[in-house]
PDB file of C-alpha atoms and ligand atoms in Angstrom:
ATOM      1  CA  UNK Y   1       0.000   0.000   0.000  1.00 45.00           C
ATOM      2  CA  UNK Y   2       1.436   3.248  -1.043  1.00 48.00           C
ATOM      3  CA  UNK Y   3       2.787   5.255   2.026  1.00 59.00           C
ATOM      4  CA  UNK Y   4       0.621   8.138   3.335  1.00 75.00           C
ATOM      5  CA  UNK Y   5      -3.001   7.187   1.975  1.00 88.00           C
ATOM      6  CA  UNK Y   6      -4.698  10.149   3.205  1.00 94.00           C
ATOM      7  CA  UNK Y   7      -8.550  10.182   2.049  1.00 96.00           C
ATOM      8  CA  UNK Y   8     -10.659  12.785   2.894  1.00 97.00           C
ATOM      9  CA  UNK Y   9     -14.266  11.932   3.348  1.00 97.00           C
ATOM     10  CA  UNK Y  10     -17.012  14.788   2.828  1.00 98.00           C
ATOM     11  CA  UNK Y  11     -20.624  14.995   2.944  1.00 97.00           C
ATOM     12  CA  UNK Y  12     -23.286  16.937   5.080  1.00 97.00           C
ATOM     13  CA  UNK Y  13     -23.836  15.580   8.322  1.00 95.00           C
ATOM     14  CA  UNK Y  14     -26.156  12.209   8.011  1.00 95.00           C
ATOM     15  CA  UNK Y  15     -24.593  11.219   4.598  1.00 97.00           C
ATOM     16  CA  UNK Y  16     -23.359   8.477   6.445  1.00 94.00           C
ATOM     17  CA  UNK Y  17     -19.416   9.278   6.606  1.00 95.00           C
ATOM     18  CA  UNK Y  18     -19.343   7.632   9.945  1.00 91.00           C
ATOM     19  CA  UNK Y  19     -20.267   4.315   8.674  1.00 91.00           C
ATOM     20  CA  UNK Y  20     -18.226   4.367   5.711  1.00 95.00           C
ATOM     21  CA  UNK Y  21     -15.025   5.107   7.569  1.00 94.00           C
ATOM     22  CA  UNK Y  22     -15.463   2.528  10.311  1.00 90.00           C
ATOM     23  CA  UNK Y  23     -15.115   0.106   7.177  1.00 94.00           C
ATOM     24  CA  UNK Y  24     -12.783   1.540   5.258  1.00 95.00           C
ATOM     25  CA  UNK Y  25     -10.425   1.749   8.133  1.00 94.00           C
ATOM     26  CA  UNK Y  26     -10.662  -1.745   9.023  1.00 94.00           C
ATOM     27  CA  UNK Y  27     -10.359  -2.353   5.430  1.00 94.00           C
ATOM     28  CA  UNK Y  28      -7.171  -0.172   4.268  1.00 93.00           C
ATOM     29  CA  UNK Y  29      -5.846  -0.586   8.002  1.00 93.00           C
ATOM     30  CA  UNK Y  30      -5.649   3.257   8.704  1.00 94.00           C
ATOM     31  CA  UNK Y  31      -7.234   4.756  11.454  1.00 96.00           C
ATOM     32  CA  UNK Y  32     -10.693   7.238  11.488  1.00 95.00           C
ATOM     33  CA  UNK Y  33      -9.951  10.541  12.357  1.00 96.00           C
ATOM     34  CA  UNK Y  34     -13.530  11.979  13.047  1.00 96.00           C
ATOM     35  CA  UNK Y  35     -12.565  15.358  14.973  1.00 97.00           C
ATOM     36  CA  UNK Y  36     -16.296  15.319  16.135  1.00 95.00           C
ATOM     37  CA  UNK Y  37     -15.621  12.112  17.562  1.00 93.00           C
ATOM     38  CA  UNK Y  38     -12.186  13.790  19.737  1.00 96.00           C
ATOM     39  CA  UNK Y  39     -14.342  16.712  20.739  1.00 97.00           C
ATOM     40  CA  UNK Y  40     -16.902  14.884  22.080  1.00 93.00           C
ATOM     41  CA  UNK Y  41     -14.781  11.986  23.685  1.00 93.00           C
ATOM     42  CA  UNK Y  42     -13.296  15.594  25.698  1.00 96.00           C
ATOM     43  CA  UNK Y  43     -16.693  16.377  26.394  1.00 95.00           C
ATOM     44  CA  UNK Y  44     -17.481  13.233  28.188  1.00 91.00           C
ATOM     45  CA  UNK Y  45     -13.966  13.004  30.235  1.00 95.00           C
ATOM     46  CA  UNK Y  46     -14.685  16.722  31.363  1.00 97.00           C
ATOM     47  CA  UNK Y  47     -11.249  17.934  30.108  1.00 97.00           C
ATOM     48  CA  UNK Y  48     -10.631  21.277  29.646  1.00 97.00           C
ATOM     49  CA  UNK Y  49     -11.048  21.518  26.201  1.00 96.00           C
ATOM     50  CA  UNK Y  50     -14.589  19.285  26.646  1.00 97.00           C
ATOM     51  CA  UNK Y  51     -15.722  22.188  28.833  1.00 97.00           C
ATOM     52  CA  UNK Y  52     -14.809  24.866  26.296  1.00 97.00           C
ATOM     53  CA  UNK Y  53     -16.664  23.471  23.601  1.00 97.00           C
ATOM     54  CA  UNK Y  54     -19.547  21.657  24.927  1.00 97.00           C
ATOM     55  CA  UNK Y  55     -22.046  24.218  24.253  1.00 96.00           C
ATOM     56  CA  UNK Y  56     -20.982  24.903  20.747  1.00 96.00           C
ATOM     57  CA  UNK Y  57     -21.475  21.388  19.848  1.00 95.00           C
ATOM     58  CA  UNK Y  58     -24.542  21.340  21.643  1.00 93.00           C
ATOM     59  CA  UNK Y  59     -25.780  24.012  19.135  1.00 93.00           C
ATOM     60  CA  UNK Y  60     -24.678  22.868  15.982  1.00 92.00           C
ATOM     61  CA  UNK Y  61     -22.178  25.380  15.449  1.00 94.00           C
ATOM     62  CA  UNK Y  62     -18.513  25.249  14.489  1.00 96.00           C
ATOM     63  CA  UNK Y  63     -15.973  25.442  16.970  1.00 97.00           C
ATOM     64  CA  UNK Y  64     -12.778  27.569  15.809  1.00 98.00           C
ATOM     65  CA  UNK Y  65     -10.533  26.256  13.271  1.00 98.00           C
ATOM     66  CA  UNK Y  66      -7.496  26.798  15.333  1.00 98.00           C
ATOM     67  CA  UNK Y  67      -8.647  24.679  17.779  1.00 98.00           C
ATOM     68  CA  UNK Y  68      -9.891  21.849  14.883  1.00 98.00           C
ATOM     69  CA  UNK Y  69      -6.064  22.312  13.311  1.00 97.00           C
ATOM     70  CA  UNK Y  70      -4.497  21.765  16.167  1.00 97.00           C
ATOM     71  CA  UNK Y  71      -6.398  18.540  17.055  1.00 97.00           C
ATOM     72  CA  UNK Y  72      -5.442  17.345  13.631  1.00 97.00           C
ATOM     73  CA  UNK Y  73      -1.799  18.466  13.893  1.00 96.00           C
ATOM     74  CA  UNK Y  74      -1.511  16.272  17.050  1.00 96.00           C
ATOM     75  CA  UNK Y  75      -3.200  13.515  15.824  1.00 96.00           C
ATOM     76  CA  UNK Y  76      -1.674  12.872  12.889  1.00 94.00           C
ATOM     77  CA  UNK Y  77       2.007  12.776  15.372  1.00 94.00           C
ATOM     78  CA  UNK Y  78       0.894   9.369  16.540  1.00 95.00           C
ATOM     79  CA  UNK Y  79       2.158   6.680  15.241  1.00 94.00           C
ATOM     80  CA  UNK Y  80      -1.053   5.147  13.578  1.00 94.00           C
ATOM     81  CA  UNK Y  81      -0.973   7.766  11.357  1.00 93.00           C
ATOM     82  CA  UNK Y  82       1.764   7.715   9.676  1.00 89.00           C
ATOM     83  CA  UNK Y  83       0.724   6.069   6.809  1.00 88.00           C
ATOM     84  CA  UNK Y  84      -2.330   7.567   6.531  1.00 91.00           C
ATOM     85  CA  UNK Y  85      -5.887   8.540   8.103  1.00 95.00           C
ATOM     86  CA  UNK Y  86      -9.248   8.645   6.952  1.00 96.00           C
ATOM     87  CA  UNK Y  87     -10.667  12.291   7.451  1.00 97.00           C
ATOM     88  CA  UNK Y  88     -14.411  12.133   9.060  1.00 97.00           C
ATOM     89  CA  UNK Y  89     -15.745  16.010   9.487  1.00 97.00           C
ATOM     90  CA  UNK Y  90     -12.164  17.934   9.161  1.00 98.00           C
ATOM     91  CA  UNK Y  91     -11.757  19.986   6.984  1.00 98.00           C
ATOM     92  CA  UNK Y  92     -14.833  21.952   7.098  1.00 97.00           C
ATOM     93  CA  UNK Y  93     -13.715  25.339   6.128  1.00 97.00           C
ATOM     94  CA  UNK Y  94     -11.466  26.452   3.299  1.00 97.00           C
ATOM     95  CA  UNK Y  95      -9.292  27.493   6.258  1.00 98.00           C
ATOM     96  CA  UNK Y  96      -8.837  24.185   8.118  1.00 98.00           C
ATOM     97  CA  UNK Y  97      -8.147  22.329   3.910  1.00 97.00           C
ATOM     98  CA  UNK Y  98      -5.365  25.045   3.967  1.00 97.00           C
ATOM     99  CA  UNK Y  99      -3.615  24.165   6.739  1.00 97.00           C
ATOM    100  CA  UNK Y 100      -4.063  21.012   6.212  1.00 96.00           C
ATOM    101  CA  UNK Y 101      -1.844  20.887   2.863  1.00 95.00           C
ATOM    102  CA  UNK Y 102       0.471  22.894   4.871  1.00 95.00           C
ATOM    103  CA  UNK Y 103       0.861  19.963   7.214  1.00 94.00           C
ATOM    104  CA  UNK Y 104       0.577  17.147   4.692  1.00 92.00           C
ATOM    105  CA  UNK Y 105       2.368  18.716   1.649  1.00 86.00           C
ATOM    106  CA  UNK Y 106       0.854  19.341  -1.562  1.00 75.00           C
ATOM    107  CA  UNK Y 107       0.405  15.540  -2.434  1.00 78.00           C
ATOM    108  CA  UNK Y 108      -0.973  14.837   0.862  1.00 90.00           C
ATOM    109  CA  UNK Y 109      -4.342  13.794  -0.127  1.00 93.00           C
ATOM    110  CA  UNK Y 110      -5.099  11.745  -2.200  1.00 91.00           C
ATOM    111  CA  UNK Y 111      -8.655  11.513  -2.730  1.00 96.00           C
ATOM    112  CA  UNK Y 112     -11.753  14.165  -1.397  1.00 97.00           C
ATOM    113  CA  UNK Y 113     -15.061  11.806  -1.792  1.00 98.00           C
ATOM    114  CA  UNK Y 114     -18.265  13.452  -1.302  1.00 98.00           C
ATOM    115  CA  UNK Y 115     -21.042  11.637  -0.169  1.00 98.00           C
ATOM    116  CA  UNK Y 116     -23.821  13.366  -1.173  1.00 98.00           C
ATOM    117  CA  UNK Y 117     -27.691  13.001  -0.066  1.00 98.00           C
ATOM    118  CA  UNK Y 118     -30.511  15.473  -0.502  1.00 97.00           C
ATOM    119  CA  UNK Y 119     -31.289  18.325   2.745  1.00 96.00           C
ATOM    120  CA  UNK Y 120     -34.035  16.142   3.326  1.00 96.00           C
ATOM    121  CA  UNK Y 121     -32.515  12.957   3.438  1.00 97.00           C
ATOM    122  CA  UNK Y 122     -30.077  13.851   5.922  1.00 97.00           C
ATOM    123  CA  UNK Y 123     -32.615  15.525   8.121  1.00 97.00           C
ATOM    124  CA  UNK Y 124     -34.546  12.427   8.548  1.00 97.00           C
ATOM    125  CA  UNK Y 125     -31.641  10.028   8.906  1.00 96.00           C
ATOM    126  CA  UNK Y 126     -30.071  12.895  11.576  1.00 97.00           C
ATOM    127  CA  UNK Y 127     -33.820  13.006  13.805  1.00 97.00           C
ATOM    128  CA  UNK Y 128     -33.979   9.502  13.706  1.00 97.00           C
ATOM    129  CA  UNK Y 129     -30.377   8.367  14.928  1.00 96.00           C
ATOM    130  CA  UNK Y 130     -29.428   6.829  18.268  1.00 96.00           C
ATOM    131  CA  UNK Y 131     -25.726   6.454  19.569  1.00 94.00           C
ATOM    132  CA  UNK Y 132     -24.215   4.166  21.807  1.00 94.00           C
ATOM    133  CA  UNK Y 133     -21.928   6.682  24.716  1.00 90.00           C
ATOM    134  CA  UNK Y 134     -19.430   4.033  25.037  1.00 90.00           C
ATOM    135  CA  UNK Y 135     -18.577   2.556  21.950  1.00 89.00           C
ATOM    136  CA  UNK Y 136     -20.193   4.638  19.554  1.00 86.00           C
ATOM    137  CA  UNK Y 137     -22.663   2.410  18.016  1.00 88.00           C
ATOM    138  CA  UNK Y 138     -25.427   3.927  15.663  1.00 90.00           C
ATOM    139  CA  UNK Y 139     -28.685   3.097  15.919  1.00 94.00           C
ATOM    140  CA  UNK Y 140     -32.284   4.270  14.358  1.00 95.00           C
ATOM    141  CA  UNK Y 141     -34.981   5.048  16.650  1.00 97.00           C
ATOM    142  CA  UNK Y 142     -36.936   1.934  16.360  1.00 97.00           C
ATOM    143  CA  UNK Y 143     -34.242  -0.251  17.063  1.00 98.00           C
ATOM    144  CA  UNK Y 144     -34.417  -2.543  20.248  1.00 98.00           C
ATOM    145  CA  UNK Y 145     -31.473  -0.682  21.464  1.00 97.00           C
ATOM    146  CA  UNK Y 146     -32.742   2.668  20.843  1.00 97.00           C
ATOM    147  CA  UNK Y 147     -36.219   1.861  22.594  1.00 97.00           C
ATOM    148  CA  UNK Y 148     -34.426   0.229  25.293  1.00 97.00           C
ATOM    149  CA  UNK Y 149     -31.620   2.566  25.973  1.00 97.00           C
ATOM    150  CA  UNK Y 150     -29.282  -0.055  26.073  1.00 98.00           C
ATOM    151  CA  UNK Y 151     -26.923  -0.871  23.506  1.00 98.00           C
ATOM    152  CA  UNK Y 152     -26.533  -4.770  22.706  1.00 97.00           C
ATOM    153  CA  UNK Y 153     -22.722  -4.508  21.845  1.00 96.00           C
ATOM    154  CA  UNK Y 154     -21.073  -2.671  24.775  1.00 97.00           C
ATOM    155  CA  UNK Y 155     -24.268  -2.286  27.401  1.00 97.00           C
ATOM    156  CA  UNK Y 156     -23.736   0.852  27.079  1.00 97.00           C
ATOM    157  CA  UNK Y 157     -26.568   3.670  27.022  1.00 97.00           C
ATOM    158  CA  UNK Y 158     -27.953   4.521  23.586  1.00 97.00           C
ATOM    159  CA  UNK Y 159     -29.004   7.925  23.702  1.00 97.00           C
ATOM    160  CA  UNK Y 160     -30.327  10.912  20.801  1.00 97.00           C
ATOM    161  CA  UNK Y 161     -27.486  13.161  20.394  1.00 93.00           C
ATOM    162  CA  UNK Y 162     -28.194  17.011  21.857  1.00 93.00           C
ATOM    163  CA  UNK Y 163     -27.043  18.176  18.378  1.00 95.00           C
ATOM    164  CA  UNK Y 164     -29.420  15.564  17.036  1.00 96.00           C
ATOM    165  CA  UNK Y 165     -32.654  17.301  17.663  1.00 96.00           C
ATOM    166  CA  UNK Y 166     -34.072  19.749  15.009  1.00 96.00           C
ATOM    167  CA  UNK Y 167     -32.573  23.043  15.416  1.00 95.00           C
ATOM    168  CA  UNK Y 168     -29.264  22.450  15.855  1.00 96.00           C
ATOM    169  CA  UNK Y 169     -29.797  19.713  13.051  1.00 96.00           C
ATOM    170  CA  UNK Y 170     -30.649  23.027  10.914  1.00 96.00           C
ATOM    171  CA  UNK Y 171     -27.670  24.860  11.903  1.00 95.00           C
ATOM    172  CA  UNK Y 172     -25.442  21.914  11.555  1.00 96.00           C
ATOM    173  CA  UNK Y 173     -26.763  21.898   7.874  1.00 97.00           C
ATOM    174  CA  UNK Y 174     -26.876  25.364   7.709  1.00 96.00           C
ATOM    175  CA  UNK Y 175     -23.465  25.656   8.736  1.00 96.00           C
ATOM    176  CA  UNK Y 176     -21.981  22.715   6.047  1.00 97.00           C
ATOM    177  CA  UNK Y 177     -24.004  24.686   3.000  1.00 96.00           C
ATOM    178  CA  UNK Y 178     -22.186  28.053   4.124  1.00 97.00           C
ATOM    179  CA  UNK Y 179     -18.287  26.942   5.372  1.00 97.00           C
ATOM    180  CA  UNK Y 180     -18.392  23.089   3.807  1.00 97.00           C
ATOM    181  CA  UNK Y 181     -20.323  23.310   0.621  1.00 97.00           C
ATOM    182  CA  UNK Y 182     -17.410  25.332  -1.030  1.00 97.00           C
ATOM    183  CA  UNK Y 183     -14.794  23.023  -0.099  1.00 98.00           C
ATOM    184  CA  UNK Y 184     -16.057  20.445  -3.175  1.00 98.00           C
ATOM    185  CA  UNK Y 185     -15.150  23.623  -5.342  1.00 98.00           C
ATOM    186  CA  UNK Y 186     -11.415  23.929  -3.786  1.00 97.00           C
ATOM    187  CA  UNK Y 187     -10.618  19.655  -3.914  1.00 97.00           C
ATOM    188  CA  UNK Y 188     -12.260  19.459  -7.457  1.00 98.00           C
ATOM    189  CA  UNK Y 189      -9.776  22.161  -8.727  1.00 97.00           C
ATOM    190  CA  UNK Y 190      -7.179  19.861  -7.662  1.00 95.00           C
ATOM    191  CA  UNK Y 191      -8.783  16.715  -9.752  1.00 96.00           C
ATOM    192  CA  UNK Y 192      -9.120  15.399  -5.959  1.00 96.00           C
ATOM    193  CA  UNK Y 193     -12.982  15.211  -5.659  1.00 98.00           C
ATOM    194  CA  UNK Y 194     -14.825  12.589  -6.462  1.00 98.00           C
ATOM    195  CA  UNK Y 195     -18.734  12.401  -6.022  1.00 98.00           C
ATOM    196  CA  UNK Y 196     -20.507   9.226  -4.518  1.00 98.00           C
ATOM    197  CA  UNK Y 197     -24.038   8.629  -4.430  1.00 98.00           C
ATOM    198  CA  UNK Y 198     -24.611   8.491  -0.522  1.00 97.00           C
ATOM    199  CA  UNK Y 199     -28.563   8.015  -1.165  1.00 97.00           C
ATOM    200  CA  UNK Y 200     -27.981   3.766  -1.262  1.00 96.00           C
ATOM    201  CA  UNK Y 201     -27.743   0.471   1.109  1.00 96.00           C
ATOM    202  CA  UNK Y 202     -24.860   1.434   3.237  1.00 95.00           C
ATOM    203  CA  UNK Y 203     -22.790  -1.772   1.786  1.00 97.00           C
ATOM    204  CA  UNK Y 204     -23.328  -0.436  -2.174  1.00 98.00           C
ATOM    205  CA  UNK Y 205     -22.037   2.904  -0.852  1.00 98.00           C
ATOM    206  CA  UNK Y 206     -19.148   0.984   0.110  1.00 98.00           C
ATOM    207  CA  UNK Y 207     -18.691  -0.839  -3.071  1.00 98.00           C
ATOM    208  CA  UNK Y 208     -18.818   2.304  -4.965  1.00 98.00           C
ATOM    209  CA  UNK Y 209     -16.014   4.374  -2.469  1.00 97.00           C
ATOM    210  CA  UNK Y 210     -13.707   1.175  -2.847  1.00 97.00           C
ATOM    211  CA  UNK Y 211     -13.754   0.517  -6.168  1.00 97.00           C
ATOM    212  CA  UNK Y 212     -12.778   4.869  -6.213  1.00 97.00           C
ATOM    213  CA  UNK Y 213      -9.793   3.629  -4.387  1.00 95.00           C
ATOM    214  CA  UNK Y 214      -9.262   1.116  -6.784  1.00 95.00           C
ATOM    215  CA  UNK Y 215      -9.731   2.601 -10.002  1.00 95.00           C
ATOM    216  CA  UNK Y 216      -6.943   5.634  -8.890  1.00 93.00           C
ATOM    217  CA  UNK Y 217      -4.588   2.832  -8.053  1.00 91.00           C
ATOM    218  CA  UNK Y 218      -4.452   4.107  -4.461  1.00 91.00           C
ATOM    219  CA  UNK Y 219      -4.582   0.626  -2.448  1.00 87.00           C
TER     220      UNK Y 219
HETATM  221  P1  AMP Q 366     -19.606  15.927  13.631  1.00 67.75           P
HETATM  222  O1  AMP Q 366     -19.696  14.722  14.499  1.00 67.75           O
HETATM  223  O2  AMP Q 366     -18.536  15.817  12.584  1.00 67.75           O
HETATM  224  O3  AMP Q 366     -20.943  16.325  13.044  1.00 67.75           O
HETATM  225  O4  AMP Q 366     -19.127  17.134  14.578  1.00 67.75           O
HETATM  226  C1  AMP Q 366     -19.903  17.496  15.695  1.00 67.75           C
HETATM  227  C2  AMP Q 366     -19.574  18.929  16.058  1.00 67.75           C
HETATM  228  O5  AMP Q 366     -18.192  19.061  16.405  1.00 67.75           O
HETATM  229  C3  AMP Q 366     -19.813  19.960  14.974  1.00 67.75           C
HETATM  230  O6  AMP Q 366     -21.163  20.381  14.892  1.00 67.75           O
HETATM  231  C4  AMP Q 366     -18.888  21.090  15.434  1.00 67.75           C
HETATM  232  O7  AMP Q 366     -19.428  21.788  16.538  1.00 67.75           O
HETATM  233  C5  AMP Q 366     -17.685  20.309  15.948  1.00 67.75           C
HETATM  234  N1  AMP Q 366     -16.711  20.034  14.885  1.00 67.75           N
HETATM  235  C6  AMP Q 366     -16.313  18.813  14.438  1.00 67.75           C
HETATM  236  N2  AMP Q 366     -15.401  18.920  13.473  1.00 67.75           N
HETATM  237  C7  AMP Q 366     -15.200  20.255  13.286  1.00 67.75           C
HETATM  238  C8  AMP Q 366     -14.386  21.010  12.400  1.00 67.75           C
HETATM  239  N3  AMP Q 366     -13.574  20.422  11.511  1.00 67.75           N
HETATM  240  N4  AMP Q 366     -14.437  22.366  12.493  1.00 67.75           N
HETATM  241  C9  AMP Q 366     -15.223  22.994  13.389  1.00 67.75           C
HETATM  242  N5  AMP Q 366     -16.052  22.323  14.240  1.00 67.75           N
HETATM  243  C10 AMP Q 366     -16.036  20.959  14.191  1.00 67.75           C
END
C-alpha cells in the first residue's frame, strides 16, 4: 500500500461518513480521524477543552478552526498515522483544507469523496439516529437498542445526540451549505474530488467508495 493514503471523506452531516469510515479503516488498516468524535470523547472526560466546547457542539455550530487544526496536527504525530488517516468532518472550512496541505504537503491527499444526499434525506436520517456513549454504536430510533436505551454490543446507554434534535440539526446543515459546501469547489480544482451517491444500502455505498480507491490505483 502506497505510504501516506490520506482520504478525505465529505458529505453533510447524516450522509453516512461515519459508517463508511469505520469500514474503510478496518479495510485499508488506517485509522478514522472523526474530529467530532475527539471533541466529544473531551466532552465526556470533562477535560478542559470538553468544557470549552460543549455548548458549541450542543448548538450545531462550528468550533474555531485553530482549535480543529491543532487537534489534527496532534493527531496525525501518533504513530497510527503515519501512513495515513481517513478524514471524518475535518476539513470543514477552506481554512482548516489550507492548513491542512500545509501539514501534509501538496500531495498529501489523495482523494476528497463526497457523499452526497438530498437536505431532506439527511434531516430524517439525523432526527432519527441513536448512539451508543461508550462505543459509539449507531442506531435508528426503532431499534431494540434505541427503545431500550441499552446498547446490545457494549451495554452501554444509547441515547439521541443534543445536536441531534431539530434546530441544531438546521444549523449543523446550515453551517456545512455556508463553510463546507465550497470546499467540493477547492478539492475538485485539484482533480481530488470525487462524487458518490450516498442516497444507497450502506454496503453499495461501500462498493462504490472502494472501487474509487481502486480505479486511482491508491490501495
Ligand atoms: P460531527 O460529528 O462531525 O458532526 O461534529 C460534531 C460537532 O463538532 C460539529 O457540529 C462542530 O461543533 C464540531 N466540529 C467537528 N469537526 C469540526 C471542524 N472540523 N471544524 C469545526 N467544528 C467541528
Amino acid at each position: 500500500m502506497p505510504k501516506r493514503l490520506n482520504l478525505i471523506i465529505l458529505g453533510k452531516q447524516g450522509a453516512g461518513k461515519g459508517t463508511q469510515c469505520k469500514r474503510l479503516s478496518e479495510r485499508y488498516a488506517i485509522p478514522h480521524v472523526s474530529t467530532g468524535d475527539i471533541l466529544r470523547a473531551a466532552i465526556q472526560a470533562d477535560t478542559a477543552l470538553g468544557r470549552s466546547v460543549a455548548s458549541v457542539l450542543d448548538s450545531g455550530a462550528l468550533v474555531s478552526d485553530d482549535l480543529v487544526i491543532k487537534l489534527i496536527e496532534d493527531r496525525f504525530q501518533q504513530s497510527d498515522a503515519q501512513d495515513g488517516a481517513l478524514l471524518d468532518g475535518f476539513p470543514r472550512t477552506i481554512a482548516q483544507a489550507e492548513a491542512l496541505e500545509d501539514l501534509l504537503g501538496e500531495d498529501g491527499i489523495k482523494l476528497c469523496i463526497d457523499l452526497d444526499v438530498p437536505t431532506e434525506l439527511a434531516t430524517q436520517r439525523l432526527s432519527m439516529r441513536r448512539v451508543c456513549q461508550e462505543c459509539g454504536s449507531i442506531y435508528v430510533e426503532t431499534d431494540v437498542e434505541a427503545i431500550s436505551g441499552t446498547c446490545s454490543k457494549c451495554g452501554g446507554d444509547v441515547i439521541q445526540r443534543a445536536d441531534d434534535y431539530p434546530d441544531p440539526i438546521r444549523q449543523r446543515l446550515e453551517a456545512y451549505e455556508r463553510d463546507t459546501a465550497p470546499l467540493l469547489a477547492f478539492y475538485e480544482s485539484r482533480g481530488l474530488l470525487v462524487v458518490v451517491n450516498g442516497n444507497q444500502s450502506p454496503d453499495d455505498v461501500t462498493v462504490a467508495i472502494q472501487s474509487v480507491i481502486s480505479i486511482r490505483g491508491l490501495a
